[in-house]
Amino acid sequence: MLQAIVRDITERMIAEEAIKESEEKYRHLVETATDIIARTDAKGNFVYVNSVGFRVFGYTEQEFVRKHYLEMVAPEYRSKMHRHYLRQVLSGKRSWYYEFPTVNKDGTQLWLGQNVQLLKEGDRVIGFHLIARNITERKLAEENLKNSLSLLNATLESTADGILVVSTEGKITSFNEKFVTMWGIPKSIVAARDDNQVLAFVLDQLKDPEGFVKKVKDLYAQPEAESYDVLEFKDGKVFERHSLPQRIDEKTIGRVWSFSDITERKRTQESLDLQRTRHQQLFENSPAGIAMLDSDDVILNANQAFKKIFQYSSEELQGRKINDLVVPESLADEGEQLSLQSKSGKILLTQSKRKRKDGSLISVSIAAYPVIIHDEVIGKYAMYVDFTEQKNLEDQLRQAQKMESLGTLASGIAHDFNNILGIIIGHASLLERMPADPHFIKKHTEAITKAGMRGANLVKQMLTFARKTDVFIGSVVLNDITNEVAKFLSGTISKTITVSLHLEKDLPPIEADATQIHQVLLNLCVNARDAMPSGGTLTITTRRESGEMIRTKVLNAAADEYIVLSVADTGTGMDEATRTRIFEPFFTTKDYGKGTGLGLSLVFGIMESHNGLVTVESKPGEGSTFFCYFPLPLKPIEIEQKKERLAEEISGGNETVLLVEDEKILKELLKDFLEENGYLVLTAGDAEEGLEIYKRNQEKIQLVISDLGLPKFGGDELYRKLKMLNPTLPFLLASGFVEPGMKGQMLGEGVREFIQKPYNPSEVLRTIRRVLDKK
């Protein structure tokens, strides 16, 4: 019998259908969710992952399921994440949130933010429920923000300024280390945002704390205002303070204070201002005339002394080239050369003539100092010192001292002249009394001639030492001058003094004024003589020496080589106090009336004008040695060798010559000599007679020789009168001495040449022929 059991499962079916429907809704919800939803077993292996997980990680369902969750984590983060999970489970947590980097199938890294739900059955863990969201963009944004903040903070800490940021209420919101160190405020106080204590530290250091507080209050009352001021500290520090509103999206949220320590800059600026003021005062108040020039020598500025020296106003100087204003036309080449030299960047020192606005000439010392920026000469300072009056006084003093030097030698000169006259008179007397033996006559006439030449040379040397003359720089052989002075001294100083010469052979010439070098040597020799009243040895030495060797004794010896002239005596010597003053003008150790004290000061001046140096070594009782250092020019100087010709080699002539000479014996002597050489000679005893003779014989007279010093009127006036009759008349002037100024003037007016007296017949004959042949 069939038995059937029927149960009503309607409710169960309904329930199962409901569950199924619910599961379908849940699955649909899970599959359509935007987050990754997954579940793992107790070991962490995936048992379910929704489709979002497949898309994010790039794995298929078969690949994904049963993978361990750590396989999805970036390798460098796996151990850290595993430890984190264990800590959460052991701590008894049922859920937590965690962020970590992952790696998908193609290696791309993502960041996930994951909610973890622990699944348990009783006390047993059966798995984890995971809901993860892709937070990569947020992480990148946070990283960028973090980097930006780090960069901003690094920038803030790297700035040289102290920065303090406050809110609109004045509360500290940020600061940098520089602010703390600049103000010396303990960092803990600033970090604690203790506004009152910070303000107290600030105010305690300032000279004007009330002003600081007022400025702060004013700015808080005007949030949009900007401010700048300078803070002075009690200890001398100086800060610049800038204050600007702090804005975000056009909204003011606070204020930024920046502080710059300008203490050193302010001190430097004050020092520069002081230097500038001093420079300006020095420029304007300098007794030297100073002109500031650009690279083309155009005047940019000139001080009062310059305008006074050259008689120009500021308006007349501005924009003019300096050479156009102050360099005489006769020195235009020199001015151009000096300009070229100064553009090389070297300091230029020289002396010359310059002209004033009215055309008058003045003697000036010139110094040009280049202005150099970045190795480029952009201009120069030209300095002028007018020493016209000083030069005139020096010339007068030099002339007076020359005469003093000659005066001290007067007795010796008189002795030498008496010897010369004794020789001439003695031999002439013998010629009168002895028979007319040609050999005997020749012997005595030669002696008379030698004595006469000796006298002429003595006069010539006296004129060399005593005449007034302009400085004439030429080639000078120091040994020649030394020999001349030694010959002069041998007959003029006491026989108890021995003159010893030690002259180095073949010394090169120097650039010097021969007359002044004569004077230097003569002055030193006279001083040496006076230091040996009981006799002794006067030693004159010349030698060539390197500048390097001389600089071991004389620091300012700048030349590469020198010719050294030393004058040593074995006299009384000097102590240190005297030695340090001997070159001072008017300082003398001689008795009253026996010296002016100008000799050695003029030696010093002459050596200085020759770019030379002079020093002395001396001790009491051990004599003195003076050293004169003459710089050798870089380029050797060539000396012209003059060849003397005998009278017999000089041809005569047949021209008619008018000879005007008031000394009858000289007139007859020269007339006889010229006639012996073929010339027709007319003679006159004074200028007036000479003028009349020329008027009567104008057509046949081809040359006039006239003494300068004539009765009635001089030879120079005679020339001017004859020139009116015949402008091209060859005319020779003769004299024992002619002032340099007059000589130049007469040559300029047309006098052909000058003849030196006493007459040297051979030289006169040679000069006549030279002038007539040029006619």
Short mmCIF file of N, CA and C in Angstrom, two decimals, residues 154-260:
data_model
loop_
_atom_site.label_atom_id
_atom_site.label_comp_id
_atom_site.label_asym_id
_atom_site.label_seq_id
_atom_site.Cartn_x
_atom_site.Cartn_y
_atom_site.Cartn_z
N ALA A 154 61.66 74.99 3.18
CA ALA A 154 63.09 75.07 2.89
C ALA A 154 63.45 76.46 2.39
N THR A 155 62.59 77.00 1.54
CA THR A 155 62.81 78.37 1.03
C THR A 155 62.79 79.37 2.16
N LEU A 156 61.80 79.18 3.04
CA LEU A 156 61.66 80.09 4.18
C LEU A 156 62.91 80.04 5.07
N GLU A 157 63.44 78.83 5.25
CA GLU A 157 64.60 78.68 6.11
C GLU A 157 65.89 79.12 5.40
N SER A 158 65.85 79.13 4.09
CA SER A 158 67.06 79.49 3.33
C SER A 158 67.20 80.98 3.12
N THR A 159 66.16 81.74 3.34
CA THR A 159 66.23 83.18 3.09
C THR A 159 67.13 83.86 4.10
N ALA A 160 67.75 84.94 3.69
CA ALA A 160 68.63 85.69 4.57
C ALA A 160 67.84 86.56 5.54
N ASP A 161 66.56 86.69 5.31
CA ASP A 161 65.72 87.53 6.16
C ASP A 161 65.07 86.70 7.27
N GLY A 162 64.81 87.36 8.38
CA GLY A 162 64.02 86.75 9.43
C GLY A 162 62.54 86.94 9.13
N ILE A 163 61.77 85.85 9.12
CA ILE A 163 60.35 85.91 8.74
C ILE A 163 59.49 85.55 9.95
N LEU A 164 58.48 86.37 10.17
CA LEU A 164 57.48 86.10 11.20
C LEU A 164 56.10 86.31 10.58
N VAL A 165 55.23 85.27 10.69
CA VAL A 165 53.88 85.35 10.13
C VAL A 165 52.90 85.38 11.31
N VAL A 166 52.00 86.35 11.25
CA VAL A 166 51.01 86.48 12.32
C VAL A 166 49.61 86.50 11.71
N SER A 167 48.61 86.17 12.53
CA SER A 167 47.22 86.22 12.08
C SER A 167 46.75 87.67 12.09
N THR A 168 45.51 87.87 11.63
CA THR A 168 44.96 89.24 11.62
C THR A 168 44.81 89.78 13.04
N GLU A 169 44.79 88.87 14.04
CA GLU A 169 44.70 89.31 15.43
C GLU A 169 46.09 89.49 16.04
N GLY A 170 47.13 89.23 15.24
CA GLY A 170 48.48 89.42 15.76
C GLY A 170 49.07 88.20 16.42
N LYS A 171 48.46 87.05 16.27
CA LYS A 171 48.96 85.82 16.87
C LYS A 171 49.98 85.16 15.93
N ILE A 172 51.06 84.65 16.50
CA ILE A 172 52.11 84.02 15.70
C ILE A 172 51.58 82.73 15.08
N THR A 173 51.75 82.63 13.75
CA THR A 173 51.34 81.40 13.07
C THR A 173 52.53 80.66 12.46
N SER A 174 53.60 81.37 12.16
CA SER A 174 54.78 80.72 11.57
C SER A 174 55.99 81.63 11.72
N PHE A 175 57.18 81.02 11.62
CA PHE A 175 58.43 81.79 11.70
C PHE A 175 59.54 80.91 11.14
N ASN A 176 60.69 81.53 10.85
CA ASN A 176 61.85 80.73 10.44
C ASN A 176 62.97 80.90 11.46
N GLU A 177 64.01 80.05 11.30
CA GLU A 177 65.12 80.06 12.25
C GLU A 177 65.86 81.40 12.25
N LYS A 178 65.92 82.03 11.07
CA LYS A 178 66.64 83.29 10.96
C LYS A 178 66.02 84.35 11.87
N PHE A 179 64.71 84.35 11.98
CA PHE A 179 64.03 85.31 12.85
C PHE A 179 64.49 85.11 14.29
N VAL A 180 64.58 83.86 14.69
CA VAL A 180 64.97 83.54 16.07
C VAL A 180 66.39 84.01 16.35
N THR A 181 67.31 83.68 15.42
CA THR A 181 68.72 84.04 15.65
C THR A 181 68.94 85.53 15.54
N MET A 182 68.25 86.21 14.62
CA MET A 182 68.44 87.66 14.46
C MET A 182 68.05 88.42 15.72
N TRP A 183 66.95 88.02 16.30
CA TRP A 183 66.44 88.74 17.47
C TRP A 183 66.96 88.16 18.78
N GLY A 184 67.57 86.97 18.72
CA GLY A 184 68.10 86.39 19.94
C GLY A 184 67.03 85.95 20.91
N ILE A 185 65.87 85.56 20.41
CA ILE A 185 64.76 85.11 21.25
C ILE A 185 64.84 83.61 21.41
N PRO A 186 64.72 83.08 22.62
CA PRO A 186 64.71 81.61 22.78
C PRO A 186 63.67 80.97 21.89
N LYS A 187 64.09 79.94 21.14
CA LYS A 187 63.19 79.33 20.18
C LYS A 187 61.95 78.74 20.84
N SER A 188 62.13 78.28 22.06
CA SER A 188 61.00 77.68 22.76
C SER A 188 59.87 78.68 22.96
N ILE A 189 60.23 79.95 23.17
CA ILE A 189 59.20 80.99 23.39
C ILE A 189 58.45 81.24 22.09
N VAL A 190 59.20 81.34 20.98
CA VAL A 190 58.55 81.59 19.69
C VAL A 190 57.72 80.38 19.28
N ALA A 191 58.28 79.16 19.49
CA ALA A 191 57.56 77.95 19.11
C ALA A 191 56.29 77.79 19.92
N ALA A 192 56.31 78.30 21.15
CA ALA A 192 55.12 78.22 22.01
C ALA A 192 54.09 79.27 21.63
N ARG A 193 54.42 80.09 20.63
CA ARG A 193 53.52 81.15 20.17
C ARG A 193 53.16 82.12 21.31
N ASP A 194 54.16 82.37 22.19
CA ASP A 194 53.92 83.27 23.33
C ASP A 194 54.15 84.70 22.85
N ASP A 195 53.09 85.29 22.31
CA ASP A 195 53.21 86.60 21.65
C ASP A 195 53.74 87.68 22.59
N ASN A 196 53.27 87.69 23.82
CA ASN A 196 53.67 88.74 24.75
C ASN A 196 55.16 88.68 25.07
N GLN A 197 55.67 87.46 25.31
CA GLN A 197 57.09 87.33 25.60
C GLN A 197 57.95 87.69 24.39
N VAL A 198 57.52 87.28 23.22
CA VAL A 198 58.24 87.63 21.99
C VAL A 198 58.31 89.13 21.84
N LEU A 199 57.18 89.82 22.04
CA LEU A 199 57.15 91.28 21.92
C LEU A 199 58.06 91.92 22.95
N ALA A 200 58.08 91.36 24.17
CA ALA A 200 58.93 91.92 25.23
C ALA A 200 60.41 91.83 24.83
N PHE A 201 60.82 90.68 24.25
CA PHE A 201 62.20 90.53 23.79
C PHE A 201 62.54 91.56 22.71
N VAL A 202 61.59 91.78 21.81
CA VAL A 202 61.81 92.73 20.71
C VAL A 202 61.95 94.15 21.24
N LEU A 203 61.01 94.57 22.05
CA LEU A 203 61.01 95.96 22.53
C LEU A 203 62.21 96.28 23.40
N ASP A 204 62.69 95.28 24.13
CA ASP A 204 63.82 95.52 25.02
C ASP A 204 65.10 95.87 24.28
N GLN A 205 65.17 95.52 22.99
CA GLN A 205 66.40 95.75 22.23
C GLN A 205 66.39 97.04 21.43
N LEU A 206 65.23 97.65 21.25
CA LEU A 206 65.10 98.77 20.32
C LEU A 206 65.36 100.12 20.99
N LYS A 207 65.85 101.06 20.17
CA LYS A 207 66.03 102.42 20.64
C LYS A 207 64.68 103.12 20.82
N ASP A 208 63.74 102.79 19.93
CA ASP A 208 62.43 103.45 19.95
C ASP A 208 61.33 102.40 20.04
N PRO A 209 61.14 101.78 21.21
CA PRO A 209 60.10 100.73 21.33
C PRO A 209 58.69 101.29 21.15
N GLU A 210 58.47 102.54 21.59
CA GLU A 210 57.14 103.13 21.44
C GLU A 210 56.78 103.28 19.97
N GLY A 211 57.72 103.69 19.17
CA GLY A 211 57.47 103.82 17.74
C GLY A 211 57.16 102.49 17.09
N PHE A 212 57.87 101.45 17.54
CA PHE A 212 57.62 100.10 17.01
C PHE A 212 56.18 99.66 17.30
N VAL A 213 55.75 99.85 18.56
CA VAL A 213 54.39 99.44 18.95
C VAL A 213 53.36 100.21 18.17
N LYS A 214 53.57 101.51 18.00
CA LYS A 214 52.62 102.34 17.27
C LYS A 214 52.48 101.86 15.83
N LYS A 215 53.63 101.52 15.21
CA LYS A 215 53.59 101.07 13.83
C LYS A 215 52.80 99.75 13.73
N VAL A 216 53.01 98.84 14.68
CA VAL A 216 52.30 97.56 14.66
C VAL A 216 50.79 97.78 14.80
N LYS A 217 50.40 98.64 15.71
CA LYS A 217 48.98 98.90 15.92
C LYS A 217 48.35 99.53 14.67
N ASP A 218 49.07 100.45 14.06
CA ASP A 218 48.56 101.09 12.84
C ASP A 218 48.33 100.06 11.74
N LEU A 219 49.23 99.10 11.63
CA LEU A 219 49.11 98.11 10.57
C LEU A 219 47.97 97.13 10.86
N TYR A 220 47.77 96.77 12.12
CA TYR A 220 46.65 95.90 12.43
C TYR A 220 45.32 96.59 12.18
N ALA A 221 45.33 97.91 12.28
CA ALA A 221 44.10 98.67 11.99
C ALA A 221 43.87 98.79 10.49
N GLN A 222 44.92 98.53 9.69
CA GLN A 222 44.80 98.60 8.23
C GLN A 222 45.34 97.29 7.65
N PRO A 223 44.55 96.24 7.64
CA PRO A 223 45.03 94.91 7.24
C PRO A 223 45.64 94.86 5.85
N GLU A 224 45.19 95.76 4.94
CA GLU A 224 45.68 95.71 3.56
C GLU A 224 46.92 96.57 3.33
N ALA A 225 47.36 97.29 4.36
CA ALA A 225 48.47 98.23 4.18
C ALA A 225 49.81 97.51 4.08
N GLU A 226 50.73 98.09 3.31
CA GLU A 226 52.11 97.61 3.22
C GLU A 226 53.00 98.63 3.92
N SER A 227 54.14 98.16 4.44
CA SER A 227 54.96 99.07 5.25
C SER A 227 56.44 98.74 5.11
N TYR A 228 57.27 99.80 5.23
CA TYR A 228 58.73 99.63 5.26
C TYR A 228 59.29 100.66 6.22
N ASP A 229 60.20 100.26 7.08
CA ASP A 229 60.89 101.22 7.93
C ASP A 229 62.21 100.60 8.39
N VAL A 230 62.95 101.37 9.16
CA VAL A 230 64.27 100.95 9.65
C VAL A 230 64.24 100.95 11.17
N LEU A 231 64.72 99.86 11.77
CA LEU A 231 64.76 99.73 13.22
C LEU A 231 66.20 99.87 13.71
N GLU A 232 66.38 100.73 14.69
CA GLU A 232 67.71 100.93 15.26
C GLU A 232 67.75 100.31 16.65
N PHE A 233 68.83 99.56 16.91
CA PHE A 233 68.97 98.84 18.17
C PHE A 233 69.86 99.63 19.13
N LYS A 234 69.71 99.31 20.39
CA LYS A 234 70.53 99.97 21.41
C LYS A 234 72.01 99.63 21.24
N ASP A 235 72.29 98.41 20.74
CA ASP A 235 73.70 98.00 20.60
C ASP A 235 74.31 98.40 19.26
N GLY A 236 73.57 99.17 18.45
CA GLY A 236 74.11 99.67 17.19
C GLY A 236 73.65 98.92 15.96
N LYS A 237 72.98 97.77 16.14
CA LYS A 237 72.48 97.04 14.97
C LYS A 237 71.38 97.85 14.28
N VAL A 238 71.21 97.56 12.98
CA VAL A 238 70.16 98.22 12.21
C VAL A 238 69.45 97.16 11.37
N PHE A 239 68.11 97.09 11.49
CA PHE A 239 67.31 96.16 10.69
C PHE A 239 66.40 96.95 9.75
N GLU A 240 66.21 96.42 8.54
CA GLU A 240 65.11 96.87 7.68
C GLU A 240 63.89 96.01 8.00
N ARG A 241 62.73 96.64 8.06
CA ARG A 241 61.51 95.87 8.35
C ARG A 241 60.50 96.10 7.22
N HIS A 242 60.06 95.00 6.60
CA HIS A 242 59.00 95.04 5.60
C HIS A 242 57.78 94.31 6.17
N SER A 243 56.59 94.83 5.89
CA SER A 243 55.37 94.18 6.35
C SER A 243 54.34 94.18 5.23
N LEU A 244 53.85 92.95 4.88
CA LEU A 244 52.88 92.80 3.79
C LEU A 244 51.71 91.93 4.27
N PRO A 245 50.52 92.20 3.76
CA PRO A 245 49.38 91.35 4.12
C PRO A 245 49.54 89.95 3.53
N GLN A 246 49.11 88.94 4.30
CA GLN A 246 49.13 87.55 3.82
C GLN A 246 47.74 87.21 3.29
N ARG A 247 47.69 86.79 2.02
CA ARG A 247 46.38 86.57 1.39
C ARG A 247 46.28 85.14 0.86
N ILE A 248 45.05 84.59 0.92
CA ILE A 248 44.70 83.33 0.26
C ILE A 248 43.36 83.56 -0.44
N ASP A 249 43.39 83.34 -1.77
CA ASP A 249 42.18 83.56 -2.57
C ASP A 249 41.60 84.95 -2.32
N GLU A 250 42.50 85.96 -2.41
CA GLU A 250 42.10 87.36 -2.28
C GLU A 250 41.63 87.74 -0.87
N LYS A 251 41.71 86.81 0.05
CA LYS A 251 41.28 87.09 1.42
C LYS A 251 42.51 87.26 2.31
N THR A 252 42.52 88.34 3.07
CA THR A 252 43.64 88.59 3.98
C THR A 252 43.45 87.75 5.23
N ILE A 253 44.44 86.89 5.50
CA ILE A 253 44.32 86.01 6.66
C ILE A 253 45.39 86.31 7.72
N GLY A 254 46.29 87.26 7.40
CA GLY A 254 47.32 87.56 8.38
C GLY A 254 48.31 88.58 7.82
N ARG A 255 49.49 88.63 8.42
CA ARG A 255 50.52 89.61 8.01
C ARG A 255 51.89 88.94 8.10
N VAL A 256 52.73 89.22 7.08
CA VAL A 256 54.09 88.68 7.03
C VAL A 256 55.08 89.80 7.33
N TRP A 257 55.89 89.59 8.37
CA TRP A 257 56.95 90.54 8.71
C TRP A 257 58.29 89.94 8.29
N SER A 258 59.07 90.72 7.57
CA SER A 258 60.42 90.26 7.21
C SER A 258 61.43 91.29 7.71
N PHE A 259 62.53 90.77 8.28
CA PHE A 259 63.55 91.62 8.88
C PHE A 259 64.90 91.32 8.22
N SER A 260 65.57 92.37 7.76
CA SER A 260 66.90 92.23 7.13
C SER A 260 67.92 92.98 7.99
#
